[in-house]
XYZ file of C-alpha atoms in Angstrom:
429
model
C 83.983 -92.482 61.934
C 80.594 -91.386 62.942
C 80.587 -94.067 65.574
C 83.873 -92.727 67.027
C 82.506 -89.226 67.212
C 79.398 -90.284 68.927
C 81.405 -92.245 71.379
C 83.680 -89.276 72.221
C 80.710 -86.969 72.697
C 79.104 -89.354 75.009
C 82.127 -89.649 77.104
C 82.468 -85.918 77.510
C 78.813 -85.610 78.499
C 79.236 -88.364 81.047
C 82.278 -86.697 82.555
C 80.428 -83.416 82.795
C 77.513 -85.080 84.500
C 79.740 -86.843 86.974
C 81.762 -83.618 87.724
C 78.419 -81.805 88.450
C 77.163 -84.554 90.713
C 80.392 -84.572 92.709
C 80.351 -80.758 92.927
C 76.815 -80.888 94.294
C 77.949 -83.262 97.107
C 80.720 -80.725 98.245
C 79.882 -78.528 101.351
C 79.153 -74.846 100.416
C 80.287 -71.958 102.781
C 78.051 -68.927 102.764
C 79.546 -65.495 103.530
C 78.583 -64.205 106.977
C 76.180 -61.289 106.790
C 77.843 -57.839 107.201
C 76.454 -55.742 110.148
C 76.617 -52.102 108.938
C 76.444 -49.234 111.477
C 73.152 -47.462 110.770
C 72.256 -43.910 111.787
C 69.542 -43.704 114.397
C 67.728 -40.322 113.707
C 64.850 -41.036 116.177
C 66.692 -39.612 119.201
C 68.452 -36.816 117.426
C 71.936 -36.136 115.903
C 74.872 -38.387 116.798
C 72.914 -41.511 117.642
C 73.597 -44.846 115.789
C 72.243 -48.381 116.239
C 74.374 -50.804 118.076
C 74.860 -53.539 115.455
C 72.635 -56.509 116.116
C 70.270 -54.561 118.435
C 67.458 -52.046 118.524
C 69.355 -49.805 121.022
C 70.648 -46.421 119.819
C 73.884 -45.038 121.355
C 75.702 -41.760 121.382
C 79.225 -41.399 122.546
C 80.612 -37.835 123.362
C 82.724 -35.857 125.652
C 85.058 -32.906 125.935
C 88.485 -31.768 126.788
C 89.134 -28.591 128.844
C 92.236 -26.751 129.706
C 91.768 -23.959 132.276
C 94.022 -21.495 134.093
C 92.934 -19.659 137.186
C 94.047 -16.716 139.283
C 92.461 -16.206 142.697
C 93.558 -13.680 145.305
C 95.163 -15.620 148.129
C 92.795 -16.698 150.919
C 94.197 -16.808 154.421
C 92.889 -16.664 158.019
C 95.855 -15.008 159.673
C 96.996 -11.669 158.114
C 100.472 -11.712 156.683
C 100.386 -15.425 155.631
C 99.023 -14.942 152.198
C 102.390 -15.567 150.569
C 102.208 -19.161 151.818
C 99.082 -19.871 149.674
C 98.805 -20.529 145.921
C 97.263 -17.695 143.798
C 97.419 -19.519 140.422
C 96.703 -23.006 139.235
C 96.175 -25.173 136.231
C 93.403 -27.698 135.404
C 92.933 -30.258 132.724
C 89.582 -32.157 132.405
C 88.645 -35.039 130.304
C 84.965 -35.987 130.013
C 83.393 -39.059 128.413
C 79.611 -39.597 128.287
C 77.519 -42.376 126.868
C 73.823 -42.116 126.110
C 71.895 -45.445 125.267
C 68.212 -45.461 124.368
C 65.715 -48.148 123.334
C 62.133 -47.720 122.376
C 59.622 -49.741 124.505
C 55.856 -49.796 124.869
C 56.292 -47.683 128.066
C 58.394 -45.105 126.284
C 62.121 -44.667 125.807
C 64.416 -46.738 128.152
C 67.485 -44.538 128.594
C 70.822 -45.174 130.362
C 73.305 -42.219 130.677
C 76.702 -42.067 132.240
C 79.271 -39.256 132.467
C 82.671 -39.509 133.907
C 85.128 -36.613 134.510
C 88.832 -36.937 135.113
C 90.622 -33.961 136.675
C 94.245 -33.113 136.832
C 94.581 -30.074 139.233
C 97.484 -27.984 140.422
C 97.848 -24.962 142.668
C 94.777 -22.995 143.576
C 92.421 -25.588 142.111
C 93.204 -27.886 145.043
C 91.766 -25.484 147.604
C 94.452 -26.274 150.186
C 95.546 -23.713 152.871
C 99.163 -23.867 151.634
C 101.177 -24.715 148.494
C 99.467 -27.616 146.841
C 100.896 -30.212 144.419
C 99.572 -32.018 141.381
C 96.451 -34.209 142.036
C 94.346 -36.282 139.799
C 90.798 -37.458 140.553
C 87.958 -39.423 138.797
C 84.419 -38.177 139.318
C 81.311 -40.089 138.408
C 79.335 -36.956 137.532
C 76.218 -38.697 136.448
C 74.916 -42.326 136.031
C 71.187 -42.753 135.827
C 68.381 -44.745 134.190
C 65.174 -43.182 132.890
C 62.076 -45.121 131.922
C 58.324 -44.467 132.013
C 58.841 -41.234 133.979
C 61.258 -42.860 136.509
C 64.780 -41.481 137.033
C 67.095 -43.570 139.160
C 70.769 -43.084 139.882
C 72.986 -40.008 140.106
C 71.680 -36.945 138.286
C 71.278 -33.194 138.739
C 68.971 -32.289 141.707
C 65.452 -31.646 140.580
C 65.598 -28.610 142.730
C 68.092 -26.791 140.502
C 67.162 -24.452 137.804
C 69.892 -22.006 136.555
C 72.599 -24.327 137.890
C 75.595 -22.132 136.707
C 74.614 -22.458 133.095
C 76.504 -19.469 131.907
C 79.455 -18.881 134.347
C 82.643 -20.839 134.634
C 83.096 -20.667 138.361
C 81.066 -19.498 141.400
C 83.693 -17.400 143.089
C 85.470 -18.164 146.283
C 82.276 -19.296 148.055
C 81.107 -21.901 145.540
C 78.119 -21.326 143.353
C 75.547 -18.903 142.035
C 72.537 -20.773 143.307
C 71.913 -24.515 143.864
C 73.908 -26.743 141.510
C 74.229 -30.262 142.820
C 74.648 -33.785 141.380
C 73.072 -36.255 143.891
C 71.931 -39.856 144.177
C 68.188 -39.902 143.790
C 64.962 -41.623 142.931
C 62.359 -39.606 141.102
C 59.157 -39.740 139.108
C 58.268 -37.088 136.478
C 54.611 -36.778 135.140
C 54.108 -34.898 131.879
C 50.818 -33.193 131.141
C 51.281 -31.979 127.601
C 51.950 -28.414 126.246
C 55.255 -28.452 127.960
C 54.056 -28.898 131.565
C 55.577 -31.455 133.969
C 55.895 -32.234 137.684
C 58.484 -34.181 139.472
C 58.676 -35.761 142.936
C 62.155 -36.984 144.064
C 63.882 -38.617 146.987
C 67.375 -37.210 147.130
C 70.316 -38.356 149.305
C 70.489 -36.055 152.373
C 74.258 -36.225 152.670
C 74.731 -34.206 149.463
C 72.633 -31.460 150.979
C 74.283 -31.340 154.413
C 76.720 -28.684 155.532
C 78.985 -28.645 158.528
C 77.034 -31.160 160.623
C 79.532 -30.928 163.516
C 78.186 -27.415 164.388
C 74.891 -28.926 165.364
C 76.219 -32.469 166.304
C 74.544 -34.102 163.345
C 73.217 -37.587 163.817
C 72.851 -40.310 161.107
C 70.579 -39.934 158.173
C 66.959 -41.179 158.818
C 65.237 -40.012 155.715
C 66.263 -38.575 152.372
C 65.395 -35.033 151.240
C 62.098 -34.763 149.560
C 62.146 -32.502 146.465
C 59.263 -31.447 144.290
C 59.089 -29.292 141.174
C 56.584 -27.958 138.688
C 58.076 -26.906 135.331
C 56.830 -25.585 131.995
C 58.891 -25.309 128.756
C 57.452 -23.108 125.938
C 58.740 -21.265 122.931
C 59.424 -18.155 124.912
C 61.641 -20.100 127.530
C 60.913 -21.982 130.674
C 59.833 -21.533 134.233
C 60.183 -23.700 137.366
C 58.899 -23.703 140.972
C 60.679 -26.192 143.237
C 60.739 -27.029 146.932
C 62.651 -29.307 149.256
C 62.157 -30.759 152.649
C 65.287 -31.483 154.661
C 65.681 -33.365 158.028
C 68.083 -32.091 160.690
C 68.631 -34.577 163.490
C 71.273 -34.232 166.198
C 72.859 -36.033 169.073
C 74.980 -34.252 171.749
C 78.488 -35.771 171.673
C 79.537 -34.305 174.932
C 82.148 -31.805 173.736
C 82.287 -28.083 174.365
C 80.674 -25.931 177.079
C 77.100 -25.344 175.942
C 75.890 -22.380 173.849
C 76.712 -22.901 170.245
C 77.698 -26.331 168.993
C 77.687 -29.479 170.958
C 76.701 -29.200 174.669
C 78.424 -30.198 177.884
C 76.125 -33.042 178.951
C 77.038 -36.762 178.877
C 77.283 -38.627 175.546
C 73.900 -38.770 173.778
C 72.079 -36.663 176.399
C 70.464 -34.333 173.952
C 68.721 -35.707 170.904
C 66.538 -33.667 168.636
C 64.943 -33.569 165.218
C 63.874 -30.519 163.122
C 62.759 -30.200 159.573
C 64.226 -27.507 157.246
C 62.888 -26.520 153.841
C 63.804 -24.463 150.821
C 61.695 -23.010 147.973
C 62.887 -21.508 144.709
C 61.291 -19.802 141.647
C 63.123 -19.542 138.257
C 62.496 -17.990 134.823
C 64.347 -18.432 131.615
C 63.499 -16.114 128.660
C 64.724 -16.802 125.121
C 65.436 -13.459 123.433
C 65.933 -14.080 119.696
C 64.604 -10.610 118.987
C 67.903 -9.235 120.421
C 70.083 -11.831 118.795
C 69.779 -15.529 118.037
C 70.762 -17.523 121.070
C 70.253 -14.752 123.554
C 68.814 -15.692 126.988
C 67.985 -14.272 130.377
C 67.842 -16.239 133.580
C 66.204 -15.098 136.840
C 65.867 -17.072 140.020
C 65.326 -16.567 143.778
C 65.495 -18.990 146.668
C 64.714 -18.950 150.339
C 65.948 -21.603 152.882
C 65.152 -22.274 156.533
C 67.488 -25.007 157.793
C 68.432 -26.121 154.275
C 71.407 -23.878 153.449
C 72.881 -25.881 150.676
C 69.884 -25.196 148.464
C 71.130 -21.562 148.326
C 74.306 -22.720 146.622
C 76.461 -22.286 149.670
C 78.523 -25.487 150.175
C 81.348 -24.648 152.582
C 82.809 -22.243 155.140
C 83.463 -18.644 154.047
C 86.983 -17.212 153.908
C 88.054 -13.955 152.209
C 91.203 -12.440 153.385
C 91.326 -12.445 157.212
C 87.522 -12.713 157.453
C 86.446 -16.302 157.931
C 83.691 -18.315 159.549
C 81.598 -21.488 159.494
C 78.529 -22.120 157.357
C 75.946 -24.456 158.838
C 72.368 -25.226 158.260
C 71.704 -25.050 162.033
C 73.290 -24.452 165.318
C 72.650 -25.839 168.894
C 71.400 -23.135 171.374
C 70.596 -24.255 174.928
C 70.258 -27.876 173.687
C 67.903 -27.037 170.888
C 68.423 -27.041 167.125
C 68.051 -23.513 165.709
C 67.781 -23.517 161.978
C 69.746 -21.085 159.778
C 67.685 -18.838 157.460
C 68.914 -17.322 154.235
C 67.936 -16.268 150.779
C 69.611 -15.628 147.468
C 68.779 -14.197 144.074
C 70.532 -14.801 140.758
C 70.444 -13.053 137.354
C 72.351 -14.060 134.227
C 72.256 -12.721 130.647
C 73.777 -14.255 127.527
C 74.288 -12.091 124.399
C 75.699 -13.109 120.972
C 77.672 -10.211 119.508
C 78.327 -12.258 116.417
C 77.538 -16.038 115.622
C 81.013 -16.820 117.041
C 81.410 -14.261 119.877
C 79.187 -14.324 122.850
C 79.218 -12.726 126.348
C 77.641 -13.472 129.744
C 76.849 -11.058 132.481
C 75.805 -12.526 135.893
C 75.232 -11.648 139.453
C 74.218 -13.183 142.708
C 73.266 -12.029 146.242
C 73.151 -14.449 149.149
C 72.630 -13.796 152.813
C 72.578 -16.095 155.804
C 71.049 -15.274 159.274
C 72.119 -16.921 162.554
C 70.047 -14.636 164.647
C 69.588 -17.372 167.286
C 73.373 -17.680 167.794
C 75.692 -15.070 169.116
C 78.996 -16.776 168.213
C 78.296 -17.519 164.499
C 78.408 -14.445 162.336
C 75.690 -13.573 159.899
C 77.039 -12.690 156.468
C 76.133 -11.367 153.033
C 77.878 -12.136 149.734
C 77.795 -10.047 146.544
C 79.022 -11.749 143.327
C 79.241 -10.109 139.865
C 81.080 -11.410 136.807
C 81.338 -11.619 133.076
C 82.900 -13.888 130.430
C 83.596 -13.522 126.815
C 83.801 -16.634 124.696
C 85.090 -16.934 121.005
C 84.184 -20.011 118.963
C 86.490 -19.943 115.980
C 85.130 -23.306 114.826
C 82.140 -25.318 115.863
C 82.296 -27.007 119.290
C 85.533 -25.202 120.253
C 85.492 -22.320 122.753
C 88.214 -19.944 124.016
C 86.919 -17.890 126.965
C 88.062 -15.461 129.634
C 86.096 -14.888 132.817
C 86.375 -12.396 135.649
C 84.482 -12.567 138.979
C 84.349 -10.063 141.805
C 82.965 -10.946 145.247
C 82.368 -8.838 148.359
C 81.760 -10.517 151.786
C 80.037 -8.430 154.554
C 80.155 -9.951 158.018
C 77.956 -8.692 160.827
C 79.988 -10.001 163.756
C 83.582 -10.508 163.184
C 85.794 -11.279 166.226
C 88.424 -8.510 166.550
C 89.511 -9.275 170.070
C 88.253 -8.399 172.480
C 85.015 -7.299 170.703
C 82.863 -8.173 167.763
C 82.774 -5.685 164.812
C 81.472 -5.524 161.314
C 83.839 -6.313 158.626
C 83.922 -6.356 154.736
C 86.422 -7.961 152.440
C 86.502 -8.483 148.694
C 88.308 -10.770 146.194
C 88.912 -11.074 142.524
C 89.152 -14.139 140.317
C 89.988 -14.788 136.685
C 89.908 -17.929 134.415
C 91.191 -18.535 130.932
C 89.529 -21.651 129.342
C 89.982 -23.745 126.209
C 87.361 -26.275 125.620
C 86.621 -28.673 122.761
C 83.270 -30.709 122.671
C 82.878 -33.761 120.633
């Protein structure tokens, strides 16, 4: 009996050993490692690591719904009813910010795309306008080791319409342009920095037909000095702008293209613009309060004043150009502008902005192009019922004074004014 028991036990042990040996020979599958999304706090809130890489990325954007009233603009009295006075706008924005640490500092790539759906007065057409959709590459640039390359805000700009919704019928309250550029920024510590940039001239050119503009031969050269401190920031910027012309043989001399044969008059001049700006943080009044002040002067570089197109208020209209041709020579347009803007928080969820601008252009060398002055004042009130959600109403008043308005058969001084209102809903994410 004992012999039988030992035999049975030996058989079971043998089977167990054989089973273990066979199991050891079978292939074993290991579970794939799980890539968890990790927060990247190095570059601020909202960033996370792209799984499997050392690059941090932040995805954001906004949705804006806006409704606008603008007094009708028309060149011929009595035709105002043919123009839109109201319009609707929907804007969708997506931006992506990717950053990677390197031995030379952070390598950053940023892209921002806006999609607009506009109706009515937003289309800016002289008659009734339909529904249009457009896609705008607002920004797309790379930054690394002090270099900025791509499409970005001009390094000349300072206030850049930070507080106001719109710039009125004539465009902007000071320079606010997105341009293709190549720039280098040097930082000196304690908030001081300096930038030298090459910016695409075409973005800074106005009404080139007035002075028979020739092709681009050099980009604009922009330089700025900036300081950022606890009290706020300050910036001094300057731009060099080339104006080159070729007579296209149209017209009868005087202002505009001359009457000689094709290409008979060729010239090059250099315009410039300078600007100084200050921003004061005023927490002693209320947390978040700020005051902006800036002034600019331009000689042959009109767009740096924030004037981007021809003026037209009521029956008063005329061209805006950075130069004119007088007796075959380029005569540069001079102008200056000043902007002030104040932001006050009445409560943590209710804030109000007050802003104003004065811009003047002088065509003293030309008798047929009118000098003009524009006064702009406005205010908006914004309620943020929840974080990153704004409901705002803005009203703007503009007055245009023209020194030489053609009221046949003589030139007279003329003034016109205009009102604009916008209601905006905006959600940031």
